[in-house]
Short mmCIF file of C-alpha atoms and ligand atoms in Angstrom, two decimals:
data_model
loop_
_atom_site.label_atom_id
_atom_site.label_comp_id
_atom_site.label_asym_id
_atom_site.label_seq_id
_atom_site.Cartn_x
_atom_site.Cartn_y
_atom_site.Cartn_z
CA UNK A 1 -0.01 6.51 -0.19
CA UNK A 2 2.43 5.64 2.38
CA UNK A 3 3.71 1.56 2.34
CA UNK A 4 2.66 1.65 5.56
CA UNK A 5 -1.02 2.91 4.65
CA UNK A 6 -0.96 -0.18 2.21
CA UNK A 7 0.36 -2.94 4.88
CA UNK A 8 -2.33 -1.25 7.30
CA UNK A 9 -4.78 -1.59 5.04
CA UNK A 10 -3.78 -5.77 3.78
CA UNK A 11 -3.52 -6.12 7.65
CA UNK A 12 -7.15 -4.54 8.22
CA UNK A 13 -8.55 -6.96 5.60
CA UNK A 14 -6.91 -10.49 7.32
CA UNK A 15 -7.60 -9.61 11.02
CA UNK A 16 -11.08 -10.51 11.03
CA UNK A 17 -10.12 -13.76 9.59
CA UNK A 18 -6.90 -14.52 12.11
CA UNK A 19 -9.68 -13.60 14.93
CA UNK A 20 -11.68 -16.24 13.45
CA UNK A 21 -9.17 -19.31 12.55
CA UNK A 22 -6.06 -18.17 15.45
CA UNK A 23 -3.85 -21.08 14.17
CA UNK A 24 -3.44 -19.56 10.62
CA UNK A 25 -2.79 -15.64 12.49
CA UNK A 26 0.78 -15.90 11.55
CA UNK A 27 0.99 -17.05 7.13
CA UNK A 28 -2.19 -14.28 7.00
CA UNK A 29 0.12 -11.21 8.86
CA UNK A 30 3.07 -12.19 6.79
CA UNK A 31 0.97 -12.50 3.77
CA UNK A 32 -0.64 -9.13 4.45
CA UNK A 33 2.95 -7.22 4.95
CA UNK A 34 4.59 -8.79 2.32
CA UNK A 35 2.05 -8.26 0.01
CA UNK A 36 1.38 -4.49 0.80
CA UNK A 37 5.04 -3.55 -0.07
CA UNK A 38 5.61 -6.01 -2.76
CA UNK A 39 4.10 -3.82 -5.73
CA UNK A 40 6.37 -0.96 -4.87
CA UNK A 41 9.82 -2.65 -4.91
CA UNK A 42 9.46 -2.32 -9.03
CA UNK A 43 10.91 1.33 -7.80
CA UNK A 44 14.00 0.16 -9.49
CA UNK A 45 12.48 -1.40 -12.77
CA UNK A 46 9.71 0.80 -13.73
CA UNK A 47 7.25 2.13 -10.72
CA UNK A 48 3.95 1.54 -10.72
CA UNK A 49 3.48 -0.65 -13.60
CA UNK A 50 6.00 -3.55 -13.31
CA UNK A 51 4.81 -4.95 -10.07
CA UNK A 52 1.48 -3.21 -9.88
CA UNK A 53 -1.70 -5.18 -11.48
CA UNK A 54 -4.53 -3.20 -10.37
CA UNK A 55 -7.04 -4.88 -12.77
CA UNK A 56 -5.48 -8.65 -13.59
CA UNK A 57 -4.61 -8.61 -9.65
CA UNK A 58 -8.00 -9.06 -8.50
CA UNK A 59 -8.31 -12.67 -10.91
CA UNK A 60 -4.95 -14.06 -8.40
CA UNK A 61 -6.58 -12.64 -5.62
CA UNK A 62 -10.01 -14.14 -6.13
CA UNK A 63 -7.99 -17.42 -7.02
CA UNK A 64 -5.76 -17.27 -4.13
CA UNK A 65 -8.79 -16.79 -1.66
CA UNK A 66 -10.75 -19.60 -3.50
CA UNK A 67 -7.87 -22.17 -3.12
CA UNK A 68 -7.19 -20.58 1.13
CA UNK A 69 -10.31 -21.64 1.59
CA UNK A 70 -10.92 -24.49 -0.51
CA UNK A 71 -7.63 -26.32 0.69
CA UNK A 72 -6.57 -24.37 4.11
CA UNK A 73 -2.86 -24.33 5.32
CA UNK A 74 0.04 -21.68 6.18
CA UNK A 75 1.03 -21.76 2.76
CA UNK A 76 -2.22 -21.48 1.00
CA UNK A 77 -3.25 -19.02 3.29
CA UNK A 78 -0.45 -16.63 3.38
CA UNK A 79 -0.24 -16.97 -0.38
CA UNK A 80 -4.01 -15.74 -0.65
CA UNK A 81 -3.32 -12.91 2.04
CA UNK A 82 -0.01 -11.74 -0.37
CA UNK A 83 -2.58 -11.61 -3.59
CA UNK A 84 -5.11 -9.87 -1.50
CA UNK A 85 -2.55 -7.27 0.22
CA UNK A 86 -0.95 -6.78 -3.03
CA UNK A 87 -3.97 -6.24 -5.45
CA UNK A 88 -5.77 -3.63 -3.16
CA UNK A 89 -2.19 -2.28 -3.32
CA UNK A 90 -2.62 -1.20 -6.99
CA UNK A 91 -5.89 -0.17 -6.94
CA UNK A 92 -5.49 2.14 -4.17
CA UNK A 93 -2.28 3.98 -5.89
CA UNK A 94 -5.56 5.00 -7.91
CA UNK A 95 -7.02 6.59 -5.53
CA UNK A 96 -3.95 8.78 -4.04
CA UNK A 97 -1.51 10.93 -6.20
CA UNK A 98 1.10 10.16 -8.72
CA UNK A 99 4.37 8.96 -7.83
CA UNK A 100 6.14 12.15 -7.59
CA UNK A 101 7.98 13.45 -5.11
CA UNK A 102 6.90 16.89 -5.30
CA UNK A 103 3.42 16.97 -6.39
CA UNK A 104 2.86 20.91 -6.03
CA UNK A 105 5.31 21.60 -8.57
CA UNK A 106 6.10 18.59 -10.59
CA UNK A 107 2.11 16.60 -10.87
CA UNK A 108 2.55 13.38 -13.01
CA UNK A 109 -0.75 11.93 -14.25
CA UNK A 110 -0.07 8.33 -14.03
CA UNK A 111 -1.57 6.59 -10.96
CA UNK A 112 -1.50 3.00 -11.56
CA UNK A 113 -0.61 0.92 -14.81
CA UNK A 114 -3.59 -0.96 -16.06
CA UNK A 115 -1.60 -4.20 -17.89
CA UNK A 116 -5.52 -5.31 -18.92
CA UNK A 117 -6.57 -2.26 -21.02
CA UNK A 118 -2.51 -1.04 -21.56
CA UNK A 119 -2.51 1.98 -20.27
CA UNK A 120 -2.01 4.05 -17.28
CA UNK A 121 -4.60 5.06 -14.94
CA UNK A 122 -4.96 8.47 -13.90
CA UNK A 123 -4.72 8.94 -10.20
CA UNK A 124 -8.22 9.99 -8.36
CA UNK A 125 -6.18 12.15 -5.67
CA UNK A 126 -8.74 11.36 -3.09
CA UNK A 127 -5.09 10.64 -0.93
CA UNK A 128 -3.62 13.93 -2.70
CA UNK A 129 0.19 12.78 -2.07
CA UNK A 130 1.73 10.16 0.49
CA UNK A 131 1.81 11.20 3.59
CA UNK A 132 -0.43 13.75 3.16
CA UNK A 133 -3.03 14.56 6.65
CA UNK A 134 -5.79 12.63 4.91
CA UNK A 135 -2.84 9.46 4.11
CA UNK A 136 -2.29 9.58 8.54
CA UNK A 137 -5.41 9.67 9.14
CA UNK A 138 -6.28 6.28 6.85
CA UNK A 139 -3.24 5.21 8.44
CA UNK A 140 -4.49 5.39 11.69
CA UNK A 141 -8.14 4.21 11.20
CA UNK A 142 -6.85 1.21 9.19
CA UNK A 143 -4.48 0.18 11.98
CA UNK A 144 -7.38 0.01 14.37
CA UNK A 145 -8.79 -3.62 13.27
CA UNK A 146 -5.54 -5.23 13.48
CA UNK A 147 -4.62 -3.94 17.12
CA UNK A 148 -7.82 -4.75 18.31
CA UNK A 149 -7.24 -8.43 16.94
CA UNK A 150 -3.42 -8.92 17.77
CA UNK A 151 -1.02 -8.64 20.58
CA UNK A 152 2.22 -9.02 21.01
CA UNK A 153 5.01 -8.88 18.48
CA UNK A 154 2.25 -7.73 15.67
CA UNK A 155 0.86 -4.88 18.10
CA UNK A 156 4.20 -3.83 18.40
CA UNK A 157 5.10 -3.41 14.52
CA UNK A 158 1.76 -1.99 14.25
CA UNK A 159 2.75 0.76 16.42
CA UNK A 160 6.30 1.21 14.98
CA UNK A 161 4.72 1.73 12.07
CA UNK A 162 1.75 4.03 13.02
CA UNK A 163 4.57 6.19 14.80
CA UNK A 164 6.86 6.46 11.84
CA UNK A 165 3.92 7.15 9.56
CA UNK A 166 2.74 10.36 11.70
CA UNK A 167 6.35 11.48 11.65
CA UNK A 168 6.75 11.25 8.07
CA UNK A 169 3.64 12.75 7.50
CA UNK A 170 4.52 15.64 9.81
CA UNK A 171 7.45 16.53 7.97
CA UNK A 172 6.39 15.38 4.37
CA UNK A 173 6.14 18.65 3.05
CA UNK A 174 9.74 19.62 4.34
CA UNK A 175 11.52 16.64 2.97
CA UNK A 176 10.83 18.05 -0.38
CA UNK A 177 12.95 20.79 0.38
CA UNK A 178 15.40 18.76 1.99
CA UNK A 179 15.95 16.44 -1.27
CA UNK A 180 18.67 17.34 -3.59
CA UNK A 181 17.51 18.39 -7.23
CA UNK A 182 18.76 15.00 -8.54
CA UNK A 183 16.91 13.11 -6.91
CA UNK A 184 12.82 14.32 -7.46
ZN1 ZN B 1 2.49 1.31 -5.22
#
């Protein structure tokens, strides 16, 4: 899945919230960013497994919402939108392909590293690659909640990102051909 599929979708889950409790809007969208690209910077250490927690994610999550709404603030809050954003993260690399580049010639058969059990999880391929039609199209209905909710400066990144996700998507299948051999 696209990082922007995964920011959409931490985004989707905190806008009902920020439309509730306005004065916390700001700690819950930064949460819900940061923590939908967080898993993926282990791209340099080892991808999909060092940063991802698909299982042991969801105990910090439930934790992290528990204390955001047991003890309210930016901090608390933001904190419990990162754990959120992050968690559904892993679990939805689950759902979408392996991290390959080139998944019609090169398919790898390790989704998501499960730290709980110690091994990997295969991935479900409902998304069959990132950026693939059916990745835009989550894209796009996952983006709806939060511009419906925010304005301004958020709307805008929203849309920044809904554009550059359609164009990557558009040309997804080309890049492959683009890449030099080194680097798939
Ligand atoms: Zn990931």
């Amino acid at each position: 899945m696209m990082a922007t599929t995964h920011v959409f979708a931490g985004l989707a889950v905190v806008a009902p919230v920020a439309y509730a409790v306005p004065e916390l809007a700001s700690p819950l969208v930064a949460g819900a960013i940061l923590g939908g690209l967080a898993p993926d910077f282990d791209l340099v250490l080892e991808h999909r497994r060092s940063f991802h927690f698909p299982v042991a994610g969801a105990v910090v999550a439930g934790a992290g919402v528990a204390l955001g709404v047991a003890v309210p603030s930016q901090l608390t809050v933001g904190v419990a939108a990162f754990a959120v954003a992050a968690w559904l993260h892993a679990v939805s690399d689950a759902i979408g392909g392996g991290p390959e580049m080139d998944p019609w010639n090169d398919r790898s058969e390790r989704a998501v590293y499960d730290h709980v059990r110690g091994r990997w999880v295969r991935p479900r391929r409902w998304i069959r690659y990132d950026g693939a039609p059916e990745d835009a199209a989550l894209a796009v209905v996952l983006a709806v909640p939060t511009l419906l909710v925010f304005d301004g400066w958020i709307r805008a990144i929203v849309l920044v990102g809904l554009a550059v996700s359609l164009g990557y998507a558009s040309l997804r299948r080309r890049l492959v051909a683009w890449l030099p051999d080194w680097l798939e």
